Tab-separated table of C-alpha atoms and ligand atoms in Angstrom:
chain	number	residue	atom	x	y	z
A	65	UNK	CA	152.789	100.877	101.492
A	66	UNK	CA	149.177	100.873	102.692
A	67	UNK	CA	148.730	102.127	106.241
A	68	UNK	CA	148.095	99.410	108.823
A	69	UNK	CA	144.410	99.053	109.589
A	70	UNK	CA	143.087	100.044	112.975
A	71	UNK	CA	141.556	97.108	114.802
A	72	UNK	CA	139.567	97.836	117.940
A	73	UNK	CA	137.499	95.885	120.376
A	74	UNK	CA	135.983	96.430	123.806
A	75	UNK	CA	134.977	94.041	126.553
A	76	UNK	CA	132.504	94.841	129.293
A	77	UNK	CA	133.873	94.041	132.758
A	78	UNK	CA	130.879	92.016	133.886
A	79	UNK	CA	132.339	88.619	134.818
A	80	UNK	CA	135.237	86.221	134.669
A	81	UNK	CA	136.116	84.656	131.281
A	82	UNK	CA	135.701	80.895	130.683
A	83	UNK	CA	137.496	78.397	128.452
A	84	UNK	CA	135.007	79.071	125.605
A	85	UNK	CA	135.797	82.804	125.650
A	86	UNK	CA	139.489	81.915	125.738
A	87	UNK	CA	139.419	79.684	122.645
A	88	UNK	CA	136.673	81.500	120.715
A	89	UNK	CA	137.493	85.132	121.395
A	90	UNK	CA	140.681	85.781	123.364
A	91	UNK	CA	143.150	83.624	121.461
A	92	UNK	CA	142.021	84.717	117.961
A	93	UNK	CA	141.949	88.374	119.029
A	94	UNK	CA	145.452	88.187	120.473
A	95	UNK	CA	146.740	86.564	117.293
A	96	UNK	CA	145.220	89.368	115.218
A	97	UNK	CA	146.745	92.029	117.458
A	98	UNK	CA	150.086	91.329	115.788
A	99	UNK	CA	148.798	92.142	112.317
A	100	UNK	CA	147.088	95.457	112.978
A	101	UNK	CA	147.308	98.727	114.771
A	102	UNK	CA	145.287	97.292	117.646
A	103	UNK	CA	143.255	98.938	120.430
A	104	UNK	CA	141.797	96.848	123.262
A	105	UNK	CA	139.748	98.583	125.890
A	106	UNK	CA	137.626	97.794	128.909
A	107	UNK	CA	134.124	99.209	128.447
A	108	UNK	CA	133.605	100.154	132.097
A	109	UNK	CA	131.019	102.858	131.434
A	110	UNK	CA	129.032	100.388	129.333
A	111	UNK	CA	129.051	97.981	132.283
A	112	UNK	CA	127.650	100.723	134.502
A	113	UNK	CA	124.254	100.170	132.853
A	114	UNK	CA	124.027	96.984	134.978
A	115	UNK	CA	126.880	96.795	137.524
A	116	UNK	CA	125.883	98.506	140.786
A	117	UNK	CA	128.696	97.454	143.092
A	118	UNK	CA	131.847	99.638	142.940
A	119	UNK	CA	134.078	96.834	144.240
A	120	UNK	CA	132.806	94.478	141.544
A	121	UNK	CA	133.412	97.172	138.919
A	122	UNK	CA	137.003	97.712	140.150
A	123	UNK	CA	137.777	94.013	140.383
A	124	UNK	CA	136.307	93.060	137.008
A	125	UNK	CA	137.944	95.991	135.211
A	126	UNK	CA	141.405	94.921	136.393
A	127	UNK	CA	140.532	91.290	135.726
A	128	UNK	CA	139.781	91.894	132.019
A	129	UNK	CA	143.094	93.696	131.552
A	130	UNK	CA	145.034	91.101	133.580
A	131	UNK	CA	143.493	88.325	131.471
A	132	UNK	CA	144.618	89.931	128.212
A	133	UNK	CA	148.125	90.535	129.482
A	134	UNK	CA	148.423	87.073	131.045
A	135	UNK	CA	147.376	85.532	127.728
A	136	UNK	CA	150.166	87.335	125.924
A	137	UNK	CA	148.898	90.731	124.795
A	138	UNK	CA	151.913	93.023	124.435
A	139	UNK	CA	151.002	96.474	125.812
A	140	UNK	CA	153.872	98.079	123.898
A	141	UNK	CA	152.346	97.042	120.575
A	142	UNK	CA	148.671	97.125	121.475
A	143	UNK	CA	147.017	100.074	123.179
A	144	UNK	CA	145.278	98.672	126.280
A	145	UNK	CA	143.076	101.136	128.155
A	146	UNK	CA	139.939	101.853	130.123
A	147	UNK	CA	137.093	103.554	128.272
A	148	UNK	CA	136.709	105.892	131.267
A	149	UNK	CA	140.294	107.135	130.807
A	150	UNK	CA	139.304	108.722	127.488
A	151	UNK	CA	136.932	111.536	128.521
A	152	UNK	CA	136.748	112.805	124.916
A	153	UNK	CA	134.448	109.822	124.413
A	154	UNK	CA	131.700	111.476	126.424
A	155	UNK	CA	131.940	114.817	124.655
A	156	UNK	CA	131.707	113.088	121.292
A	157	UNK	CA	128.771	111.036	122.596
A	158	UNK	CA	126.717	114.199	122.862
A	159	UNK	CA	127.732	115.391	119.409
A	160	UNK	CA	126.796	112.085	117.804
A	161	UNK	CA	123.579	111.776	119.836
A	162	UNK	CA	122.552	114.999	118.097
A	163	UNK	CA	122.819	113.370	114.646
A	164	UNK	CA	121.241	110.027	115.665
A	165	UNK	CA	117.532	109.361	115.175
A	166	UNK	CA	115.652	108.220	118.274
A	167	UNK	CA	113.920	105.654	116.077
A	168	UNK	CA	117.250	103.942	115.481
A	169	UNK	CA	117.661	103.490	119.245
A	170	UNK	CA	114.063	102.237	119.554
A	171	UNK	CA	114.992	99.409	117.180
A	172	UNK	CA	118.191	98.362	118.998
A	173	UNK	CA	118.107	94.650	119.938
A	174	UNK	CA	119.155	95.000	123.572
A	175	UNK	CA	116.506	97.641	124.276
A	176	UNK	CA	113.820	95.767	122.325
A	177	UNK	CA	114.608	92.561	124.215
A	178	UNK	CA	113.784	94.254	127.542
A	179	UNK	CA	110.513	95.619	126.149
A	180	UNK	CA	109.583	92.174	124.813
A	181	UNK	CA	110.281	90.641	128.213
A	182	UNK	CA	108.131	93.295	129.905
A	183	UNK	CA	105.316	92.655	127.420
A	184	UNK	CA	105.511	88.915	128.084
A	185	UNK	CA	105.365	89.556	131.826
A	186	UNK	CA	102.168	91.579	131.233
A	187	UNK	CA	103.650	94.889	132.471
A	188	UNK	CA	101.794	98.059	131.418
A	189	UNK	CA	105.060	100.039	131.230
A	190	UNK	CA	107.194	98.381	128.565
A	191	UNK	CA	110.138	100.594	129.549
A	192	UNK	CA	110.162	99.309	133.131
A	193	UNK	CA	113.759	98.693	134.240
A	194	UNK	CA	115.260	100.538	131.241
A	195	UNK	CA	117.748	103.232	132.227
A	196	UNK	CA	118.939	105.897	129.775
A	197	UNK	CA	122.360	104.227	129.768
A	198	UNK	CA	120.850	101.117	128.248
A	199	UNK	CA	118.864	103.192	125.755
A	200	UNK	CA	121.915	105.232	124.678
A	201	UNK	CA	124.271	102.243	124.768
A	202	UNK	CA	124.648	102.026	120.968
A	203	UNK	CA	125.654	105.706	120.673
A	204	UNK	CA	128.412	105.264	123.264
A	205	UNK	CA	129.624	102.148	121.468
A	206	UNK	CA	129.630	104.003	118.135
A	207	UNK	CA	131.816	106.660	119.750
A	208	UNK	CA	134.279	104.065	121.134
A	209	UNK	CA	134.751	102.869	117.595
A	210	UNK	CA	134.684	106.164	115.686
A	211	UNK	CA	136.871	108.191	118.030
A	212	UNK	CA	139.836	105.893	117.294
A	213	UNK	CA	139.238	106.013	113.501
A	214	UNK	CA	138.653	102.280	113.511
A	215	UNK	CA	138.581	100.146	110.358
A	216	UNK	CA	137.802	96.720	111.830
A	217	UNK	CA	135.808	95.679	114.904
A	218	UNK	CA	136.138	92.003	115.885
A	219	UNK	CA	133.083	91.029	117.966
A	220	UNK	CA	130.573	88.215	118.431
A	221	UNK	CA	127.539	88.106	116.112
A	222	UNK	CA	125.354	89.500	118.888
A	223	UNK	CA	127.214	92.814	118.481
A	224	UNK	CA	126.761	93.094	114.704
A	225	UNK	CA	123.859	95.534	114.972
A	226	UNK	CA	125.930	97.857	117.163
A	227	UNK	CA	128.743	97.966	114.620
A	228	UNK	CA	126.225	98.665	111.836
A	229	UNK	CA	124.787	101.491	113.940
A	230	UNK	CA	128.277	102.950	114.319
A	231	UNK	CA	128.615	102.973	110.523
A	232	UNK	CA	125.142	104.570	110.188
A	233	UNK	CA	125.858	107.250	112.755
A	234	UNK	CA	129.204	108.042	111.106
A	235	UNK	CA	127.310	108.342	107.805
A	236	UNK	CA	124.824	110.831	109.312
A	237	UNK	CA	127.628	112.989	110.661
A	238	UNK	CA	129.586	112.854	107.412
A	239	UNK	CA	126.459	113.845	105.475
A	240	UNK	CA	125.849	116.880	107.691
A	241	UNK	CA	129.377	118.017	108.521
A	242	UNK	CA	131.570	116.181	106.023
A	243	UNK	CA	133.102	119.423	104.749
A	244	UNK	CA	134.815	119.798	108.109
A	245	UNK	CA	135.537	116.233	109.126
A	246	UNK	CA	134.621	112.756	107.907
A	247	UNK	CA	134.573	109.712	110.140
A	248	UNK	CA	136.082	106.505	108.856
A	249	UNK	CA	133.336	103.889	108.309
A	250	UNK	CA	133.997	100.774	110.448
A	251	UNK	CA	133.333	97.140	109.566
A	252	UNK	CA	132.565	94.237	111.891
A	253	UNK	CA	134.683	91.069	111.825
A	254	UNK	CA	132.756	88.009	113.019
A	255	UNK	CA	133.736	84.459	113.970
A	256	UNK	CA	132.935	81.893	111.270
A	257	UNK	CA	131.008	78.657	111.649
A	258	UNK	CA	130.493	76.364	114.623
A	259	UNK	CA	133.745	74.393	114.366
A	260	UNK	CA	135.374	76.499	117.051
A	261	UNK	CA	132.483	76.351	119.527
A	262	UNK	CA	133.594	74.738	122.774
A	263	UNK	CA	131.014	72.613	124.604
A	264	UNK	CA	130.280	73.130	128.284
A	265	UNK	CA	130.162	70.387	130.923
A	266	UNK	CA	126.585	69.467	129.887
A	267	UNK	CA	127.399	69.212	126.159
A	268	UNK	CA	125.632	72.426	125.127
A	269	UNK	CA	127.710	75.438	123.991
A	270	UNK	CA	129.812	76.604	126.934
A	271	UNK	CA	128.165	79.779	128.199
A	272	UNK	CA	127.798	81.742	131.409
A	273	UNK	CA	124.064	81.842	130.757
A	274	UNK	CA	123.834	78.012	130.828
A	275	UNK	CA	126.022	77.818	133.921
A	276	UNK	CA	127.953	74.978	132.270
A	277	UNK	CA	131.250	76.826	131.989
A	278	UNK	CA	134.780	76.220	133.231
A	279	UNK	CA	136.304	79.526	134.413
A	280	UNK	CA	139.631	80.240	132.701
A	281	UNK	CA	141.688	80.945	135.818
A	282	UNK	CA	140.115	78.566	138.295
A	283	UNK	CA	142.753	77.540	140.890
A	284	UNK	CA	144.285	74.185	140.007
A	285	UNK	CA	142.525	72.158	142.714
A	286	UNK	CA	139.100	73.488	141.798
A	287	UNK	CA	139.741	72.975	138.094
A	288	UNK	CA	140.528	69.326	138.770
A	289	UNK	CA	137.383	68.898	140.867
A	290	UNK	CA	135.174	70.550	138.270
A	291	UNK	CA	136.529	68.329	135.495
A	292	UNK	CA	136.073	65.221	137.659
A	293	UNK	CA	132.438	66.162	138.154
A	294	UNK	CA	131.596	66.300	134.393
A	295	UNK	CA	128.714	63.819	133.975
A	296	UNK	CA	129.550	60.609	132.051
A	297	UNK	CA	127.604	57.399	131.328
A	298	UNK	CA	128.088	54.153	133.277
A	299	UNK	CA	129.892	52.085	130.612
A	300	UNK	CA	132.455	50.048	132.638
A	301	UNK	CA	136.193	50.649	132.264
A	302	UNK	CA	136.910	47.541	130.196
A	303	UNK	CA	134.202	48.136	127.563
A	304	UNK	CA	134.694	50.059	124.288
A	305	UNK	CA	133.472	53.662	124.312
A	306	UNK	CA	132.438	56.143	121.643
A	307	UNK	CA	134.798	59.131	121.971
A	308	UNK	CA	132.622	61.357	119.785
A	309	UNK	CA	129.668	61.206	122.131
A	310	UNK	CA	131.800	62.140	125.158
A	311	UNK	CA	132.008	65.805	126.183
A	312	UNK	CA	135.250	65.087	128.035
A	313	UNK	CA	136.827	63.784	124.835
A	314	UNK	CA	135.496	66.720	122.803
A	315	UNK	CA	137.035	69.115	125.303
A	316	UNK	CA	140.312	67.203	125.123
A	317	UNK	CA	140.468	67.704	121.342
A	318	UNK	CA	140.691	71.466	121.930
A	319	UNK	CA	143.593	71.285	124.359
A	320	UNK	CA	145.747	68.189	123.672
A	321	UNK	CA	148.182	67.672	120.787
A	322	UNK	CA	147.192	65.638	117.701
A	323	UNK	CA	149.171	62.522	118.712
A	324	UNK	CA	147.679	62.428	122.178
A	325	UNK	CA	144.151	62.852	120.778
A	326	UNK	CA	144.620	60.014	118.251
A	327	UNK	CA	146.058	57.670	120.863
A	328	UNK	CA	143.304	58.389	123.390
A	329	UNK	CA	140.658	57.840	120.724
A	330	UNK	CA	142.147	54.402	119.974
A	331	UNK	CA	142.286	53.441	123.641
A	332	UNK	CA	138.665	54.443	124.275
A	333	UNK	CA	137.420	52.550	121.224
A	334	UNK	CA	139.400	49.448	122.182
A	335	UNK	CA	138.072	49.347	125.770
A	336	UNK	CA	140.203	49.402	128.907
A	337	UNK	CA	140.225	53.172	129.400
A	338	UNK	CA	137.757	54.537	131.966
A	339	UNK	CA	136.151	57.983	132.176
A	340	UNK	CA	138.202	58.775	135.276
A	341	UNK	CA	141.433	58.321	133.391
A	342	UNK	CA	140.120	60.382	130.480
A	343	UNK	CA	139.219	63.178	132.888
A	344	UNK	CA	142.718	63.151	134.353
A	345	UNK	CA	144.077	63.480	130.853
A	346	UNK	CA	141.792	66.430	130.164
A	347	UNK	CA	142.816	68.112	133.402
A	348	UNK	CA	146.519	67.692	132.557
A	349	UNK	CA	146.033	69.098	129.048
A	350	UNK	CA	144.018	72.137	130.155
A	351	UNK	CA	146.265	72.811	133.104
A	352	UNK	CA	149.438	72.580	131.010
A	353	UNK	CA	148.109	75.339	128.778
A	354	UNK	CA	146.604	77.522	131.499
A	355	UNK	CA	148.950	77.171	134.508
A	356	UNK	CA	151.657	79.646	133.388
A	357	UNK	CA	148.987	82.160	132.388
A	358	UNK	CA	147.146	81.694	135.704
A	359	UNK	CA	150.337	82.460	137.585
A	360	UNK	CA	150.894	85.639	135.585
A	361	UNK	CA	147.223	86.595	136.012
A	362	UNK	CA	147.439	86.233	139.776
A	363	UNK	CA	150.602	88.340	139.905
A	364	UNK	CA	148.966	91.086	137.826
A	365	UNK	CA	145.852	91.039	140.019
A	366	UNK	CA	147.909	91.812	143.153
A	367	UNK	CA	147.035	95.341	144.332
A	368	UNK	CA	150.491	96.853	143.696
A	369	UNK	CA	151.319	95.140	140.386
A	370	UNK	CA	152.355	96.991	137.214
A	371	UNK	CA	148.811	96.569	135.844
A	372	UNK	CA	147.571	100.014	136.834
A	373	UNK	CA	150.582	101.748	135.271
A	374	UNK	CA	150.085	99.798	132.048
A	375	UNK	CA	146.435	100.904	131.926
A	376	UNK	CA	147.346	104.527	132.672
A	377	UNK	CA	149.959	104.532	129.889
A	378	UNK	CA	147.465	102.958	127.462
A	379	UNK	CA	144.894	105.595	128.412
A	380	UNK	CA	147.373	108.352	127.523
A	381	UNK	CA	148.073	106.831	124.107
A	382	UNK	CA	144.359	106.401	123.401
A	383	UNK	CA	143.732	110.010	124.418
A	384	UNK	CA	146.282	111.370	121.989
A	385	UNK	CA	144.271	109.942	119.164
A	386	UNK	CA	140.876	110.865	120.591
A	387	UNK	CA	141.917	114.480	121.260
A	388	UNK	CA	142.959	114.892	117.660
A	389	UNK	CA	139.648	113.522	116.359
A	390	UNK	CA	137.530	115.495	118.817
A	391	UNK	CA	139.166	118.834	117.994
A	392	UNK	CA	138.463	118.269	114.291
A	393	UNK	CA	134.863	117.341	115.083
A	394	UNK	CA	134.408	120.448	117.221
A	395	UNK	CA	135.713	122.631	114.424
A	396	UNK	CA	133.485	120.854	111.911
A	397	UNK	CA	130.329	121.603	113.931
A	398	UNK	CA	131.394	125.177	114.762
A	399	UNK	CA	132.153	124.711	118.449
A	400	UNK	CA	135.817	125.597	118.736
B	171	LIG	P1	128.710	83.803	127.268
B	171	LIG	O1	127.875	82.983	126.332
B	171	LIG	O2	129.389	82.969	128.289
B	171	LIG	O3	127.952	84.975	127.862
B	171	LIG	P2	129.798	85.783	125.571
B	171	LIG	O4	128.571	85.794	124.729
B	171	LIG	O5	130.052	86.940	126.503
B	171	LIG	O6	129.864	84.421	126.393
B	171	LIG	O7	131.051	85.581	124.604
B	171	LIG	C1	132.158	86.443	124.539
B	171	LIG	C2	133.021	85.966	123.368
B	171	LIG	O8	133.457	84.603	123.591
B	171	LIG	C3	132.292	85.950	122.029
B	171	LIG	O9	133.160	86.441	121.033
B	171	LIG	C4	131.979	84.493	121.762
B	171	LIG	O10	131.991	84.198	120.384
B	171	LIG	C5	133.091	83.760	122.501
B	171	LIG	N1	132.538	82.504	123.042
B	171	LIG	C6	131.644	82.395	124.046
B	171	LIG	N2	131.340	81.113	124.310
B	171	LIG	C7	132.065	80.361	123.447
B	171	LIG	C8	132.193	78.942	123.216
B	171	LIG	N3	131.524	78.061	123.944
B	171	LIG	N4	133.039	78.521	122.239
B	171	LIG	C9	133.743	79.425	121.505
B	171	LIG	N5	133.651	80.758	121.661
B	171	LIG	C10	132.837	81.252	122.625
B	172	LIG	N1	128.987	96.115	123.565
B	172	LIG	C1	130.134	95.236	123.582
B	172	LIG	C2	129.714	93.931	124.287
B	172	LIG	O1	128.774	93.928	125.045
B	172	LIG	C3	131.304	95.866	124.303
B	172	LIG	C4	131.775	97.102	123.604
B	172	LIG	C5	131.618	98.393	124.011
B	172	LIG	C6	132.487	97.156	122.353
B	172	LIG	N2	132.157	99.240	123.111
B	172	LIG	C7	132.704	98.526	122.089
B	172	LIG	C8	132.924	96.174	121.470
B	172	LIG	C9	133.365	98.936	120.916
B	172	LIG	C10	133.591	96.573	120.309
B	172	LIG	C11	133.793	97.944	120.036
B	172	LIG	O2	130.362	92.927	124.109
């Protein structure tokens, strides 16, 4: 029997997830966790390139883990851990930095984007505001992936270059030191098409950067209010409405069952159903799916919950694997 593939992904603790992240990233990733030898970690040291408030770092780190667990990730099956709990990562970062061309880092999208912005702003120093963490970011990410001997890395398209860099860097090491140790070459797994893109309250793709998002674990009362505030046109209750041009209806199609969607479509087209009623229906559908998870999330976020023990145990399991890889790497380069 072929060995189960290793499937690994990391999330930076930089903010609260929204319904788009839930449908587009969280749910598919949790489904896949059952099929693979899965590793899910919180990339806290990656977040340190931008997060400057220790309380925010602590809160968001726990919040990412609590979200996964509340949405059904089983920490017995999947290794859930903090990047910072695997110190071997930082030793390997130096080793791999020594086989990585600086030119490769110069071409990294995230770094280039800052330089482009500085150029546009007319700054003489194009590296203004760039810390070495941001510059080295792709090496650290390559290590996250390679140190767990990862086969597959499910991420958004924006991360494709980073996964390709990880494969490149592994190739450089294997070329130089392959007699002693060879890294497994990872592959990215990307979401397909636009069908699964959830719209935000203004009809564009739901995104934190458009500020049109609905946070996943908003308390019930605030969720209701936010949904009631989604802009709609002024077609009166009794007139027929076009469901397909309504954001509220589009959102409903992602949360309600097929029968409910078909019936609501008919009622809107026939006239007699107002936007207010449609919004109530959307609230009920979203809340029915989220409420049990929200309750579990809130329990896990309590200061003395089992969350911290789960993360510590995951860190230990991740370290077992990373220690084994690092000792082989050290021997391969002659530092043992
Ligand atoms: P944001 O645009 O809010 O910053 P991210 O880019 O951090 O979201 O997305 C994190 C993950 O969530 C990615 O895998 C992305 O594909 C998924 N995702 C984000 N927004 C949506 C959306 N509106 N519909 C479906 N999936 C989404
Ligand atoms: N850079 C990723 C992001 O911003 C987070 C990340 C860090 C990651 N290390 C990783 C993702 C390793 C996958 C694998 O979303």
